Short mmCIF file of C-alpha atoms in Angstrom, two decimals:
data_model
loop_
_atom_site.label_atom_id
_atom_site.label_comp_id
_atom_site.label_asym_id
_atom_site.label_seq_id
_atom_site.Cartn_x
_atom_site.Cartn_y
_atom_site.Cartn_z
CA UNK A 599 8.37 -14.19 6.40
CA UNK A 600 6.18 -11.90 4.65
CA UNK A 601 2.80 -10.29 5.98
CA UNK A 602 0.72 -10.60 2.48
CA UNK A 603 0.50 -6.89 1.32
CA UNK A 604 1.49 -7.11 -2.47
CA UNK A 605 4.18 -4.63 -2.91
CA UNK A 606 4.01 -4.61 -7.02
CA UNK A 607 2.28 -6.46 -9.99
CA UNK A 608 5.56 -7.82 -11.82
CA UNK A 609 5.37 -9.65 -15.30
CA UNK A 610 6.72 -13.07 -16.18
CA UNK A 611 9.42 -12.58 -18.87
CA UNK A 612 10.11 -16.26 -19.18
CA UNK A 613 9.47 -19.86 -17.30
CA UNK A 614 12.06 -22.08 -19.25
CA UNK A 615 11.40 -25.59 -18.13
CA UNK A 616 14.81 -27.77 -17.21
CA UNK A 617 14.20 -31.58 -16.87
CA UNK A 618 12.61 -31.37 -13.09
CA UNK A 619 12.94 -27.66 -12.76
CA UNK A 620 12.43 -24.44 -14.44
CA UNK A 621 14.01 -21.02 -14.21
CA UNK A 622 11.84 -18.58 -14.20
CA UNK A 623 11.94 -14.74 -14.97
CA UNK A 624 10.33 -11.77 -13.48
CA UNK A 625 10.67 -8.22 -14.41
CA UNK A 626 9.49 -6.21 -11.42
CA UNK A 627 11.56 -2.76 -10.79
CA UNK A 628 10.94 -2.11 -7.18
CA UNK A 629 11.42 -5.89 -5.88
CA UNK A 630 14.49 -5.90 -7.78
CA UNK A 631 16.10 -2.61 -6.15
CA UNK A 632 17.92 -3.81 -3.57
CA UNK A 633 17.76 -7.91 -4.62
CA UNK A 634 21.30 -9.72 -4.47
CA UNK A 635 21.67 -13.15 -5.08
CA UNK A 636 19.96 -15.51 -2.22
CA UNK A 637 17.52 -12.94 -1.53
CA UNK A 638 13.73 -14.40 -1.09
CA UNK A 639 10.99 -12.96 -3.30
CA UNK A 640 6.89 -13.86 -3.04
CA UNK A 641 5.82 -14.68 -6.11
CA UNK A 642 1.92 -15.03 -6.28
CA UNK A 643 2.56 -16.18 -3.34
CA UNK A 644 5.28 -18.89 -3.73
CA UNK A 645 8.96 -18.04 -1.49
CA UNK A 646 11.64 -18.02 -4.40
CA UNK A 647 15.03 -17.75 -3.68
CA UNK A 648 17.14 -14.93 -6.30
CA UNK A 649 19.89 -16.20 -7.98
CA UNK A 650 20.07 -13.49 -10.69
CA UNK A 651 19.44 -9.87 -10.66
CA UNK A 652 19.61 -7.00 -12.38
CA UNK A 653 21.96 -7.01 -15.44
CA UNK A 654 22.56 -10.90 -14.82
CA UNK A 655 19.00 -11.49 -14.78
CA UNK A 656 18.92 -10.05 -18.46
CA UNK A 657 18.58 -6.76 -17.57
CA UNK A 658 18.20 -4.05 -14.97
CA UNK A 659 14.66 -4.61 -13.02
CA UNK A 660 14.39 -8.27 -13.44
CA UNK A 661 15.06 -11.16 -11.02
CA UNK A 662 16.07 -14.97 -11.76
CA UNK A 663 14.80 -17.89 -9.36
CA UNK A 664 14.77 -21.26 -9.83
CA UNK A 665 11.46 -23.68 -9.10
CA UNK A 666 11.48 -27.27 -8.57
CA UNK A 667 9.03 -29.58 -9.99
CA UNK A 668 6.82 -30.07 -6.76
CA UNK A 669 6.62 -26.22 -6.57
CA UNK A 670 5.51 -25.99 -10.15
CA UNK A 671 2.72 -29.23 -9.69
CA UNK A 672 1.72 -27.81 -6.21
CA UNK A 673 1.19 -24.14 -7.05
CA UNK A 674 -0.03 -21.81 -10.15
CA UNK A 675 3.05 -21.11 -10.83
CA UNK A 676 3.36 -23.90 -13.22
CA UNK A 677 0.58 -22.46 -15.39
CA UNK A 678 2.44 -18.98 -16.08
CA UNK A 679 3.49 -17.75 -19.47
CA UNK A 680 5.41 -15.04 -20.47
CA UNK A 681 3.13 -11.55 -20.34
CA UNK A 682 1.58 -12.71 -17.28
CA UNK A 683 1.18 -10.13 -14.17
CA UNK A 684 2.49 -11.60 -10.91
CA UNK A 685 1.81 -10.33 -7.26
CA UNK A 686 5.41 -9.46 -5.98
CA UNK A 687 7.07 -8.72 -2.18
CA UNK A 688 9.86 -8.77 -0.20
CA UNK A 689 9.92 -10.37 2.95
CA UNK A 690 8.96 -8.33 5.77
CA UNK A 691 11.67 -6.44 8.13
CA UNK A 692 11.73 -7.27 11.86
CA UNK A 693 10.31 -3.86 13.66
CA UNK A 694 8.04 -2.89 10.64
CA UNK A 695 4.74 -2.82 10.57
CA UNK A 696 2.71 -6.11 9.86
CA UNK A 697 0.28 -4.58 7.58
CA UNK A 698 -1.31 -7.52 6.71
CA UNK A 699 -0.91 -11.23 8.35
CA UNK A 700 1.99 -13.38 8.94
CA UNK A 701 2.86 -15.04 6.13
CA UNK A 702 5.26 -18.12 5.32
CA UNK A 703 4.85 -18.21 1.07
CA UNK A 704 4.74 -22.43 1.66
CA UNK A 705 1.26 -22.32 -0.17
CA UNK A 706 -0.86 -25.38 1.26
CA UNK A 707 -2.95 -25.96 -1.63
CA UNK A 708 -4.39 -24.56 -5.11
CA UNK A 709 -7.86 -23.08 -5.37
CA UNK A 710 -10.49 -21.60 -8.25
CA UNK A 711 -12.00 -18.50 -8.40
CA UNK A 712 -15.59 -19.96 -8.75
CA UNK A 713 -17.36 -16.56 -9.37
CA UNK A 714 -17.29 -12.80 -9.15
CA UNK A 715 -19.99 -10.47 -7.83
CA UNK A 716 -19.81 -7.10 -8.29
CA UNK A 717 -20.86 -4.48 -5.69
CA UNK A 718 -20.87 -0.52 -6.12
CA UNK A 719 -17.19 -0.17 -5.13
CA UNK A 720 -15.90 -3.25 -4.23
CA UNK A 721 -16.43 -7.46 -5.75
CA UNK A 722 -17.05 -10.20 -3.48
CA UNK A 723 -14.80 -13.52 -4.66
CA UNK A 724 -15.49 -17.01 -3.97
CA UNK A 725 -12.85 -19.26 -4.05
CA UNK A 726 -12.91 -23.10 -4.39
CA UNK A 727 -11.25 -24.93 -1.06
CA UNK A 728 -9.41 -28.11 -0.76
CA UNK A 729 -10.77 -30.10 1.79
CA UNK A 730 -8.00 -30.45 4.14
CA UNK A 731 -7.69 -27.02 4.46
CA UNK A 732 -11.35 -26.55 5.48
CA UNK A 733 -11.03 -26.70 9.15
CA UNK A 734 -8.56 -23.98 9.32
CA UNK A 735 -10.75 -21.16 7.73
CA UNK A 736 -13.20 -19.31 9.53
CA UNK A 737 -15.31 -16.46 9.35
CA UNK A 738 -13.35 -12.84 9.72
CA UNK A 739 -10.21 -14.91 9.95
CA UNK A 740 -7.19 -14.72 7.93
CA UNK A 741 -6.22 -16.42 4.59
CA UNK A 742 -3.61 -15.76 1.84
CA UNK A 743 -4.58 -15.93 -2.01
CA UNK A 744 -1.91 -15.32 -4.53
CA UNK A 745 0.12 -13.90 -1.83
CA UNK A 746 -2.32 -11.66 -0.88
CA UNK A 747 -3.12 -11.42 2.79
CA UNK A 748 -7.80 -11.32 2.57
CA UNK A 749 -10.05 -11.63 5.47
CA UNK A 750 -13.09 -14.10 5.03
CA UNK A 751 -16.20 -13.00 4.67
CA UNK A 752 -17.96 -16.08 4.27
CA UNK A 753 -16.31 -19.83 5.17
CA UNK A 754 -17.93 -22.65 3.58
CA UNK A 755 -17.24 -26.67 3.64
CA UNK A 756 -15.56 -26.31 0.02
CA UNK A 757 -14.89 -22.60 -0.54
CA UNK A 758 -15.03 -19.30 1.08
CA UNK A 759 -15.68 -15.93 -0.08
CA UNK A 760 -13.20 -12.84 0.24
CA UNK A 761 -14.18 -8.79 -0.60
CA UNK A 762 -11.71 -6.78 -2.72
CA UNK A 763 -11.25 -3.09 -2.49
CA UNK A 764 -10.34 -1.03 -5.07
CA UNK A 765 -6.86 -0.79 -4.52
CA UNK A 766 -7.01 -4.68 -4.53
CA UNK A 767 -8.47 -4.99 -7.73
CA UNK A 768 -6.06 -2.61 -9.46
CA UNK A 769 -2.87 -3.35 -7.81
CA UNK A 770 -3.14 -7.19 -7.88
CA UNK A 771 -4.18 -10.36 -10.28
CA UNK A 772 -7.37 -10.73 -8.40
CA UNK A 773 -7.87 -7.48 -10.73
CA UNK A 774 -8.74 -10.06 -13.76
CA UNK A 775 -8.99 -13.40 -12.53
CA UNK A 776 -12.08 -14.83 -14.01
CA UNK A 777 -14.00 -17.78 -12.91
CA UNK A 778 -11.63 -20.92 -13.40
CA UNK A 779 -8.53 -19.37 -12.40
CA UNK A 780 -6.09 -21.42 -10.37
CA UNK A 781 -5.06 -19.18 -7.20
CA UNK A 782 -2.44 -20.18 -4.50
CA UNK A 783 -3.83 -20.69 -1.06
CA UNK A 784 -2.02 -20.48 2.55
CA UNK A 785 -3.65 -20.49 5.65
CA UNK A 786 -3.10 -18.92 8.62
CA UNK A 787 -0.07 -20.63 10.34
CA UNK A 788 -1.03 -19.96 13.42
CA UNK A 789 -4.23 -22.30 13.02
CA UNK A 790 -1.47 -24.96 12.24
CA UNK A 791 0.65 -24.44 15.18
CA UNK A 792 -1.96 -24.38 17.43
CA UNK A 793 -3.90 -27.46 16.08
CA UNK A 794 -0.50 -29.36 16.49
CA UNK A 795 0.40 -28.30 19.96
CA UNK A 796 -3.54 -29.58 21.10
CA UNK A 797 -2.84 -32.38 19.51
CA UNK A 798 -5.87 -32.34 17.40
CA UNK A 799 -4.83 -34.37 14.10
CA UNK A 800 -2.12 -33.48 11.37
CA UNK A 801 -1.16 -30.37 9.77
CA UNK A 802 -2.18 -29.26 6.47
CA UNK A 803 1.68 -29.63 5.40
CA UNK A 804 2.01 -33.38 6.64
CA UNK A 805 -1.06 -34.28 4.56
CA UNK A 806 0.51 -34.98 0.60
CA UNK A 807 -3.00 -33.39 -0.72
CA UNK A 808 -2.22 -30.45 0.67
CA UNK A 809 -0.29 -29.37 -1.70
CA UNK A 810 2.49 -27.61 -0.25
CA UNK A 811 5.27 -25.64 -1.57
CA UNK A 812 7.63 -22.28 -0.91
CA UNK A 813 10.93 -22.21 0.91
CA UNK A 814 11.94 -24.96 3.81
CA UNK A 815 9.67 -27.58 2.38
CA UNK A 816 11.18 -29.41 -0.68
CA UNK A 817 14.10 -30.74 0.53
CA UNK A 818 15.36 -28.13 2.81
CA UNK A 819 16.12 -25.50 0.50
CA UNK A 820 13.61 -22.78 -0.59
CA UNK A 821 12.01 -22.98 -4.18
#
């Protein structure tokens, strides 16, 4: 579980496709610190699972995860190239403070940055939605782009519109994602959970749209 506050920009080193994988490779010095093998990264978003780091990964301040096929159709993650800045964190530690929202890193879909306004101190975002995921965004609620945890300003049938701080802008890739840009989407699983206990119709993960990807989802095994 993470909460969506980006702990570091890393950079892709390498995505080396395997048949219906790829291992991908991501230099980021203060994820790495105390990674071990099994340990569970966010990568824009995305649950990976470490199975090299440090000097195995290459070198020191660089992790090793593997990503299956579904994870690399489903998510942006698929799209990267080596050079490319990735939002990083670890999952969250039970008794510490949930600075942003609860987060799973299953993403439920893939949106686009549809355009960028800027204000005096701060750029408002809109974002393209899938419509499955529509009915679980609302105004002032929660939402996680590129494994960032936003609040929505404005929720709209098709897209919704987030504002980024300063600190967001420099410390993240929402920093220099122009208009076209694929971004990872979750939404708040506690809409989920609660539209599934009423009853109310299926969740975005049962719907094959969706889109979804991260750890516990492709057969049973994080990726």
């Amino acid at each position: 579980m993470f909460t969506g506050i980006v702990e570091e920009l890393g950079r892709v080193v390498a995505l080396e496709v395997e048949g219906d994988s790829a291992r991908l490779r991501v230099a980021g010095s203060l994820v790495t610190s105390d990674a071990e093998h099994g340990s569970s990264i966010a990568v824009n978003g995305v649950c990976l699972t470490v199975i090299e780091a440090g000097d195995q990964a290459a070198k020191a301040g660089e992790f090793t995860a593997d990503v299956m096929a579904e994870t690399l159709v489903k998510s942006n993650l698929g799209d990267l190239k080596p050079g490319d800045p990735v939002n990083l964190e670890r999952p969250m530690k039970l008794g510490a403070r949930l600075g942003g929202h609860l987060v799973q890193g299953h993403v439920d879909g893939v949106g686009t940055v549809l355009e960028r306004i800027p204000g005096e101190h701060w750029e408002v975002v809109r974002v393209s939605l899938p419509s499955a995921l529509s009915r679980y965004v609302v105004d002032k609620g929660s939402i996680t782009v590129d494994g960032i945890s936003l609040t929505v300003v404005e929720a709209a049938a098709d897209s919704f519109t987030v504002s980024l701080i300063p600190t967001t802008l420099e410390l993240t890739t929402l920093g220099s994602k122009g208009p076209g840009a694929a971004v990872n989407l979750e939404i708040d699983v506690i809409a989920k959970y609660t539209e599934r206990l009423l009853g109310l119709g299926d969740t975005a993960a049962d719907q094959p749209e969706s889109g979804v990807s991260g750890a516990a989802v492709i057969g049973g095994q994080r990726a």
